[in-house]
Tab-separated table of C-alpha atoms in Angstrom:
chain	number	residue	atom	x	y	z
C	1	PRO	CA	15.881	25.600	24.081
C	2	ASP	CA	14.156	25.118	20.754
C	3	SER	CA	15.972	26.350	17.678
C	4	SER	CA	14.450	28.993	15.431
C	5	THR	CA	14.016	26.252	12.818
C	6	GLN	CA	11.843	24.201	15.150
C	7	ILE	CA	9.785	27.238	16.137
C	8	ASN	CA	9.246	28.140	12.477
C	9	PHE	CA	8.323	24.547	11.715
C	10	ARG	CA	5.559	24.610	14.326
C	11	LYS	CA	4.154	27.690	12.623
C	12	LEU	CA	4.278	25.915	9.258
C	13	ARG	CA	2.495	22.897	10.703
C	14	ASP	CA	-0.213	25.068	12.235
C	15	ASP	CA	-0.748	26.780	8.871
C	16	LEU	CA	-1.047	23.436	7.066
C	17	GLU	CA	-3.525	22.128	9.614
C	18	GLN	CA	-5.698	25.220	9.208
C	19	GLU	CA	-5.540	24.766	5.417
C	20	GLY	CA	-6.998	21.257	5.703
C	21	PHE	CA	-3.944	19.163	4.887
C	22	TRP	CA	-5.085	16.488	7.339
C	23	ASN	CA	-8.471	16.084	5.630
C	24	ARG	CA	-8.365	12.713	3.906
C	25	ASP	CA	-9.366	12.439	0.229
C	26	LEU	CA	-11.764	9.481	0.360
C	27	VAL	CA	-11.985	9.219	-3.428
C	28	HIS	CA	-8.209	8.834	-3.594
C	29	GLU	CA	-8.307	6.225	-0.811
C	30	ALA	CA	-11.024	4.306	-2.647
C	31	LYS	CA	-8.875	4.277	-5.776
C	32	LEU	CA	-5.847	2.914	-3.922
C	33	LEU	CA	-7.908	0.290	-2.101
C	34	GLY	CA	-9.535	-0.657	-5.399
C	35	ILE	CA	-6.143	-1.211	-7.042
C	36	TRP	CA	-5.080	-3.392	-4.112
C	37	ALA	CA	-8.312	-5.407	-4.248
C	38	GLY	CA	-7.993	-5.819	-8.015
C	39	LEU	CA	-4.500	-7.233	-7.635
C	40	VAL	CA	-5.645	-9.710	-4.980
C	41	VAL	CA	-8.695	-10.881	-6.954
C	42	THR	CA	-6.714	-11.289	-10.178
C	43	ALA	CA	-3.947	-13.121	-8.312
C	44	ALA	CA	-6.540	-15.498	-6.840
C	45	ALA	CA	-8.144	-16.061	-10.238
C	46	THR	CA	-4.815	-17.025	-11.838
C	47	ALA	CA	-3.321	-18.945	-8.899
C	48	SER	CA	-3.876	-22.389	-10.421
C	49	THR	CA	-3.690	-21.529	-14.112
C	50	VAL	CA	-0.830	-19.009	-14.303
C	51	PRO	CA	1.028	-19.267	-10.980
C	52	ILE	CA	3.907	-17.016	-12.086
C	53	LEU	CA	1.496	-14.184	-12.891
C	54	SER	CA	-0.376	-14.832	-9.656
C	55	THR	CA	2.846	-14.624	-7.648
C	56	PHE	CA	3.755	-11.326	-9.300
C	57	LEU	CA	0.337	-9.784	-8.668
C	58	LEU	CA	0.119	-11.094	-5.109
C	59	GLY	CA	3.586	-9.730	-4.372
C	60	LEU	CA	2.576	-6.304	-5.665
C	61	SER	CA	-0.587	-6.434	-3.569
C	62	MET	CA	1.452	-7.177	-0.434
C	63	THR	CA	3.702	-4.202	-1.075
C	64	ALA	CA	0.699	-1.970	-1.777
C	65	ALA	CA	-1.030	-3.228	1.395
C	66	GLY	CA	2.096	-2.413	3.384
C	67	TRP	CA	2.086	1.193	2.161
C	68	LEU	CA	-1.641	1.588	2.794
C	69	GLY	CA	-1.400	0.056	6.252
C	70	HIS	CA	1.597	2.274	6.993
C	71	ASP	CA	-0.492	5.345	6.161
C	72	TYR	CA	-3.468	4.216	8.240
C	73	ILE	CA	-1.418	3.285	11.324
C	74	HIS	CA	0.194	6.725	11.261
C	75	GLY	CA	-3.141	8.427	10.606
C	76	VAL	CA	-5.126	10.308	13.231
C	77	ASP	CA	-8.411	10.781	11.348
C	78	PRO	CA	-11.536	8.603	11.793
C	79	PHE	CA	-11.032	6.816	8.460
C	80	ALA	CA	-7.489	5.793	9.413
C	81	ASP	CA	-8.684	4.664	12.833
C	82	ARG	CA	-11.269	2.364	11.262
C	83	LEU	CA	-8.621	0.854	8.986
C	84	ARG	CA	-5.863	0.508	11.578
C	85	ASN	CA	-5.973	-3.292	11.242
C	86	PHE	CA	-5.747	-3.188	7.441
C	87	ALA	CA	-2.008	-3.944	7.516
C	88	ALA	CA	-2.678	-7.065	9.569
C	89	LEU	CA	-5.570	-8.245	7.413
C	90	ALA	CA	-3.998	-7.491	4.038
C	91	ALA	CA	-0.237	-7.808	4.616
C	92	GLY	CA	0.246	-9.837	7.803
C	93	LEU	CA	1.863	-6.874	9.591
C	94	HIS	CA	0.928	-6.213	13.208
C	95	PRO	CA	-0.070	-2.583	13.963
C	96	THR	CA	1.336	-2.461	17.504
C	97	TRP	CA	4.635	-4.024	16.399
C	98	TRP	CA	4.818	-1.498	13.584
C	99	SER	CA	4.145	1.423	15.914
C	100	ASP	CA	6.714	0.308	18.505
C	101	LYS	CA	9.442	-0.047	15.891
C	102	HIS	CA	8.534	2.590	13.366
C	103	ASN	CA	7.757	5.530	15.644
C	104	LYS	CA	11.241	5.245	17.134
C	105	HIS	CA	12.688	5.428	13.617
C	106	HIS	CA	10.728	8.620	13.028
C	107	ALA	CA	11.848	10.191	16.290
C	108	LEU	CA	15.545	9.265	16.009
C	109	THR	CA	16.155	8.870	12.286
C	110	ASN	CA	19.627	7.639	11.291
C	111	GLU	CA	20.903	7.772	14.871
C	112	MET	CA	23.560	5.054	15.053
C	113	GLY	CA	22.830	2.440	17.683
C	114	VAL	CA	19.245	3.632	18.067
C	115	ASP	CA	17.466	3.543	14.693
C	116	GLU	CA	16.687	-0.094	13.915
C	117	ASP	CA	16.335	0.655	10.217
C	118	ILE	CA	20.122	0.995	9.992
C	119	ALA	CA	20.812	-1.982	12.278
C	120	THR	CA	20.948	-4.536	9.480
C	121	ASP	CA	24.294	-6.185	10.150
C	122	PRO	CA	25.800	-8.769	9.873
C	123	PHE	CA	24.162	-8.933	6.438
C	124	LEU	CA	24.348	-5.254	5.453
C	125	TYR	CA	26.423	-2.358	6.802
C	126	GLN	CA	25.932	1.365	6.234
C	127	TRP	CA	29.340	2.282	7.720
C	128	ALA	CA	32.603	0.428	8.289
C	129	PRO	CA	32.277	-1.362	11.649
C	130	ALA	CA	34.726	-2.030	14.450
C	131	PRO	CA	36.673	-5.293	13.927
C	132	GLU	CA	34.713	-7.089	16.657
C	133	ASN	CA	31.427	-6.251	14.911
C	134	ASP	CA	32.581	-7.122	11.403
C	135	SER	CA	31.453	-9.989	9.194
C	136	PRO	CA	32.889	-11.587	6.028
C	137	LEU	CA	29.521	-10.877	4.418
C	138	ARG	CA	30.297	-7.155	4.400
C	139	LYS	CA	32.917	-7.562	1.700
C	140	ILE	CA	30.339	-8.862	-0.764
C	141	GLN	CA	27.259	-6.972	0.422
C	142	HIS	CA	26.985	-4.907	-2.767
C	143	TRP	CA	26.587	-8.160	-4.709
C	144	THR	CA	24.345	-10.004	-2.234
C	145	PHE	CA	22.128	-7.191	-0.908
C	146	TYR	CA	19.084	-8.524	-2.763
C	147	VAL	CA	19.097	-11.679	-0.604
C	148	PRO	CA	18.547	-9.951	2.775
C	149	PHE	CA	16.286	-7.449	1.006
C	150	SER	CA	14.064	-10.339	-0.084
C	151	PHE	CA	13.686	-11.515	3.506
C	152	LEU	CA	12.273	-8.148	4.638
C	153	PHE	CA	8.585	-9.088	4.678
C	154	ALA	CA	9.318	-12.563	6.034
C	155	LEU	CA	11.152	-10.994	9.004
C	156	TRP	CA	8.420	-8.423	9.500
C	157	ARG	CA	5.775	-11.161	9.481
C	158	TYR	CA	7.722	-13.219	12.019
C	159	ASP	CA	8.183	-10.213	14.295
C	160	SER	CA	4.518	-9.291	13.870
C	161	MET	CA	3.236	-12.667	15.028
C	162	LYS	CA	5.641	-12.762	17.952
C	163	VAL	CA	4.621	-9.291	19.138
C	164	ALA	CA	0.935	-10.080	18.566
C	165	ILE	CA	1.101	-13.044	20.941
C	166	ASP	CA	3.164	-11.112	23.491
C	167	ALA	CA	0.705	-8.195	23.299
C	168	VAL	CA	-2.239	-10.448	24.142
C	169	GLU	CA	-0.364	-11.892	27.110
C	170	ALA	CA	0.518	-8.371	28.282
C	171	LYS	CA	-3.099	-7.223	27.738
C	172	ARG	CA	-2.076	-4.300	25.550
C	173	PRO	CA	-4.863	-2.210	23.954
C	174	ASN	CA	-6.519	-3.802	20.879
C	175	ALA	CA	-4.221	-6.830	21.222
C	176	LYS	CA	-6.891	-9.436	20.578
C	177	SER	CA	-8.433	-7.717	17.552
C	178	GLU	CA	-4.990	-7.281	15.990
C	179	LEU	CA	-4.128	-10.939	16.565
C	180	TYR	CA	-7.481	-12.030	15.087
C	181	ALA	CA	-6.761	-9.851	12.022
C	182	LEU	CA	-3.437	-11.632	11.539
C	183	LEU	CA	-5.086	-15.058	11.875
C	184	ILE	CA	-7.748	-14.118	9.319
C	185	HIS	CA	-5.006	-12.964	6.954
C	186	TYR	CA	-3.200	-16.296	7.098
C	187	ALA	CA	-6.420	-18.309	6.912
C	188	VAL	CA	-7.341	-16.565	3.647
C	189	LEU	CA	-3.785	-16.586	2.275
C	190	TRP	CA	-3.259	-20.304	2.853
C	191	THR	CA	-6.766	-21.261	1.705
C	192	VAL	CA	-6.890	-19.277	-1.520
C	193	PHE	CA	-3.283	-19.458	-2.678
C	194	PRO	CA	-1.021	-22.505	-3.055
C	195	VAL	CA	2.371	-22.431	-1.376
C	196	ASN	CA	4.149	-22.084	-4.732
C	197	VAL	CA	2.365	-18.725	-5.116
C	198	TRP	CA	2.204	-17.142	-1.654
C	199	LEU	CA	5.724	-18.070	-0.522
C	200	PRO	CA	7.636	-16.491	-3.435
C	201	ALA	CA	5.199	-13.554	-3.340
C	202	ILE	CA	6.333	-12.774	0.216
C	203	PHE	CA	9.970	-12.704	-0.875
C	204	MET	CA	9.180	-10.672	-3.983
C	205	SER	CA	7.281	-8.083	-1.945
C	206	GLY	CA	10.163	-7.956	0.525
C	207	LEU	CA	12.642	-7.225	-2.261
C	208	VAL	CA	10.489	-4.523	-3.837
C	209	SER	CA	9.722	-2.861	-0.510
C	210	ALA	CA	13.351	-2.904	0.664
C	211	LEU	CA	14.543	-1.397	-2.604
C	212	ILE	CA	12.131	1.465	-1.953
C	213	VAL	CA	12.531	2.096	1.787
C	214	THR	CA	16.313	1.861	2.172
C	215	PRO	CA	17.751	4.503	-0.222
C	216	THR	CA	15.819	7.516	1.086
C	217	HIS	CA	17.810	7.560	4.355
C	218	GLN	CA	20.935	5.449	4.128
C	219	SER	CA	22.942	7.654	1.777
C	220	GLU	CA	22.380	10.754	3.909
C	221	GLU	CA	23.876	11.884	7.236
C	222	LEU	CA	24.284	9.327	10.011
C	223	PHE	CA	24.396	10.646	13.567
C	224	GLU	CA	26.534	9.286	16.395
C	225	ASP	CA	24.697	11.360	19.001
C	226	TYR	CA	21.194	12.537	19.801
C	227	GLN	CA	20.041	15.407	17.582
C	228	PRO	CA	18.115	18.019	19.612
C	229	ASP	CA	17.006	19.915	16.479
C	230	TRP	CA	14.635	17.269	15.174
C	231	VAL	CA	13.477	19.265	12.140
C	232	THR	CA	16.978	19.921	10.805
C	233	ALA	CA	17.907	16.290	11.450
C	234	GLN	CA	15.005	15.123	9.280
C	235	PHE	CA	16.162	17.302	6.377
C	236	GLN	CA	19.763	16.096	6.767
C	237	SER	CA	18.907	12.394	7.003
C	238	THR	CA	16.312	12.172	4.233
C	239	ARG	CA	16.308	12.292	0.440
C	240	ASN	CA	13.214	12.092	-1.744
C	241	ALA	CA	12.930	10.052	-4.935
C	242	VAL	CA	11.555	11.692	-8.060
C	243	THR	CA	9.412	9.167	-9.918
C	244	THR	CA	9.176	9.231	-13.689
C	245	ASN	CA	5.873	7.503	-14.496
C	246	PRO	CA	2.436	6.715	-12.983
C	247	PHE	CA	3.348	3.109	-12.173
C	248	SER	CA	6.399	4.168	-10.145
C	249	GLU	CA	4.369	6.880	-8.439
C	250	TRP	CA	1.946	4.185	-7.263
C	251	LEU	CA	4.570	1.541	-6.507
C	252	TRP	CA	6.625	3.795	-4.214
C	253	GLY	CA	3.517	4.179	-2.075
C	254	GLY	CA	4.278	7.664	-0.778
C	255	MET	CA	7.831	6.745	0.215
C	256	GLN	CA	9.127	8.875	-2.659
C	257	TYR	CA	7.999	11.806	-0.474
C	258	GLN	CA	10.024	10.559	2.471
C	259	LEU	CA	10.854	14.001	3.865
C	260	GLU	CA	7.235	15.113	3.766
C	261	HIS	CA	6.270	11.883	5.483
C	262	HIS	CA	8.888	12.241	8.218
C	263	LEU	CA	7.974	15.828	8.950
C	264	PHE	CA	4.219	15.147	8.854
C	265	PRO	CA	3.759	11.391	9.457
C	266	SER	CA	0.061	11.601	10.349
C	267	MET	CA	-0.819	13.561	7.202
C	268	PRO	CA	-2.532	11.506	4.460
C	269	ARG	CA	0.059	10.679	1.832
C	270	SER	CA	-2.098	12.092	-0.986
C	271	LYS	CA	-1.241	15.568	0.319
C	272	TYR	CA	2.553	15.183	0.123
C	273	PRO	CA	3.079	16.341	-3.490
C	274	GLN	CA	1.556	19.709	-2.571
C	275	LEU	CA	4.252	20.373	0.048
C	276	ARG	CA	7.359	20.320	-2.142
C	277	GLU	CA	7.628	24.037	-2.932
C	278	ARG	CA	6.834	25.054	0.622
C	279	LEU	CA	9.492	22.776	2.065
C	280	ILE	CA	12.066	24.005	-0.455
C	281	LYS	CA	11.345	27.551	0.686
C	282	PHE	CA	11.366	26.511	4.352
C	283	ALA	CA	14.826	24.963	3.951
C	284	GLN	CA	16.116	28.097	2.230
C	285	ASP	CA	14.602	30.493	4.766
C	286	ASN	CA	16.041	28.516	7.683
C	287	ASN	CA	19.470	27.863	6.125
C	288	ILE	CA	19.170	24.098	6.555
C	289	PRO	CA	22.402	22.362	5.440
C	290	GLY	CA	21.816	20.450	2.221
C	291	GLY	CA	18.371	21.956	1.816
C	292	TYR	CA	15.515	19.967	0.314
C	293	ARG	CA	17.137	16.845	-1.125
C	294	GLU	CA	15.674	14.898	-4.033
C	295	THR	CA	17.074	12.583	-6.689
C	296	GLY	CA	15.644	10.586	-9.589
C	297	GLU	CA	14.231	7.187	-8.680
C	298	PHE	CA	16.909	5.217	-10.513
C	299	GLU	CA	19.812	7.422	-9.454
C	300	ILE	CA	18.840	7.086	-5.802
C	301	LEU	CA	18.914	3.291	-6.154
C	302	LYS	CA	22.405	3.605	-7.623
C	303	MET	CA	23.426	5.835	-4.695
C	304	ASN	CA	22.310	3.103	-2.307
C	305	TRP	CA	24.334	0.474	-4.177
C	306	ASP	CA	27.342	2.793	-4.203
C	307	LEU	CA	27.069	3.119	-0.430
C	308	TYR	CA	27.078	-0.649	0.032
C	309	LYS	CA	30.057	-0.952	-2.322
C	310	ARG	CA	32.013	1.812	-0.605
C	311	VAL	CA	31.463	0.274	2.822
C	312	ALA	CA	32.277	-3.195	1.494
C	313	GLU	CA	35.667	-2.024	0.239
C	314	ALA	CA	36.555	-0.082	3.405
C	315	ASP	CA	38.714	-1.447	6.210
C	316	ALA	CA	37.199	-2.060	9.622
C	317	VAL	CA	37.510	0.949	11.940
C	318	PRO	CA	38.499	0.353	15.574
C	319	GLY	CA	36.075	2.135	17.867
C	320	ALA	CA	33.364	2.573	15.217
C	321	PRO	CA	29.848	2.849	16.677
C	322	SER	CA	27.926	-0.375	17.072
C	323	THR	CA	24.577	-0.635	15.303
C	324	ARG	CA	23.157	-1.924	18.597
C	325	GLY	CA	24.276	1.151	20.512
C	326	ARG	CA	26.188	1.418	23.720
C	327	LEU	CA	25.072	0.719	27.244
C	328	GLY	CA	23.334	3.755	28.679
C	329	GLN	CA	22.769	5.384	25.276
C	330	GLN	CA	19.445	7.218	25.147
C	331	GLY	CA	17.105	4.991	23.151
C	332	GLY	CA	19.906	2.518	22.417
C	333	ILE	CA	18.838	-0.784	20.919
C	334	LEU	CA	20.722	-2.781	23.550
C	335	ASP	CA	18.491	-1.281	26.240
C	336	SER	CA	15.239	-1.723	24.285
C	337	SER	CA	13.003	-4.507	25.562
C	338	ASN	CA	10.903	-4.749	22.376
C	339	SER	CA	13.676	-4.519	19.797
C	340	PRO	CA	14.211	-7.350	17.262
C	341	ALA	CA	17.660	-5.905	16.550
C	342	ALA	CA	18.600	-6.192	20.235
C	343	ALA	CA	18.023	-9.907	19.919
C	344	GLY	CA	20.265	-10.075	16.859
C	345	VAL	CA	17.486	-10.082	14.252
C	346	SER	CA	18.060	-7.492	11.543
C	347	ALA	CA	15.093	-5.415	10.476
C	348	PHE	CA	14.651	-2.721	7.821
C	349	GLU	CA	12.444	0.556	7.438
């Protein structure tokens, strides 16, 4: 049976829907798209004259495009539907691949062996593994984390192209248009930008994005078993970041409001700041352990590093859960046919 927390959450969601929280602010969207376009145009204009500046701007544009595409793929409004392929066109990220991977993360957040966002070994571990699943890299992960972080977008792009081709062969909905969007992206990227600009930009955007997406979940509760009270599990497994300036507010791309996003993933991200007080009250009224969790943007990065350090210094634990799950586990990665992690390829949020 549903818990009282889940029943109360449905009432809250109904109230928000009636209040228009799913109505997209097109002026705000135009501003964000304009910033992205400005970065791309300026990066193109400086590609041959100031390649370092071009790389920096192109990397920022890729991160911004990822956040925008993330919002549109989640979205359920007509504007989001029209821009579903934006992530493919602007960031080289395949919408169907994203949905397959990311929706599972939303449904089973921080569930060990199920959530691919915490299946990042052998490069990074969020808990001390069993000896048979250990790696020498774990002992230095708090010093080398930035290397796998930098590969985030490269891995996502590889997975995107692989799934795009497989989707066409399987005749999945919109498969051809999504593949064409990816091909257009690479045609423009490789035509406009030299390799000494676009290649490091991909790794820069991966580093920036990983620094943002990993700390809002990893330092919170990890679950060994399925959590039937989904709402409480989202509060327990999520921590928001409090940004300190307009640039950070833009750069985090809505991920600073991670709890709001997890509870209402189809809501336009421009609405998230308005939910804070209501979610604080909801947590208090429903006696949710830990309540509404938020930490400053730099402190939360330090918390993430502390986690990696703590796990690096710990001994291996016989019988510790595998990041790939166990045979027969509901939603386990080992039993997932479309999981990069099941094939041994680590992937982040």
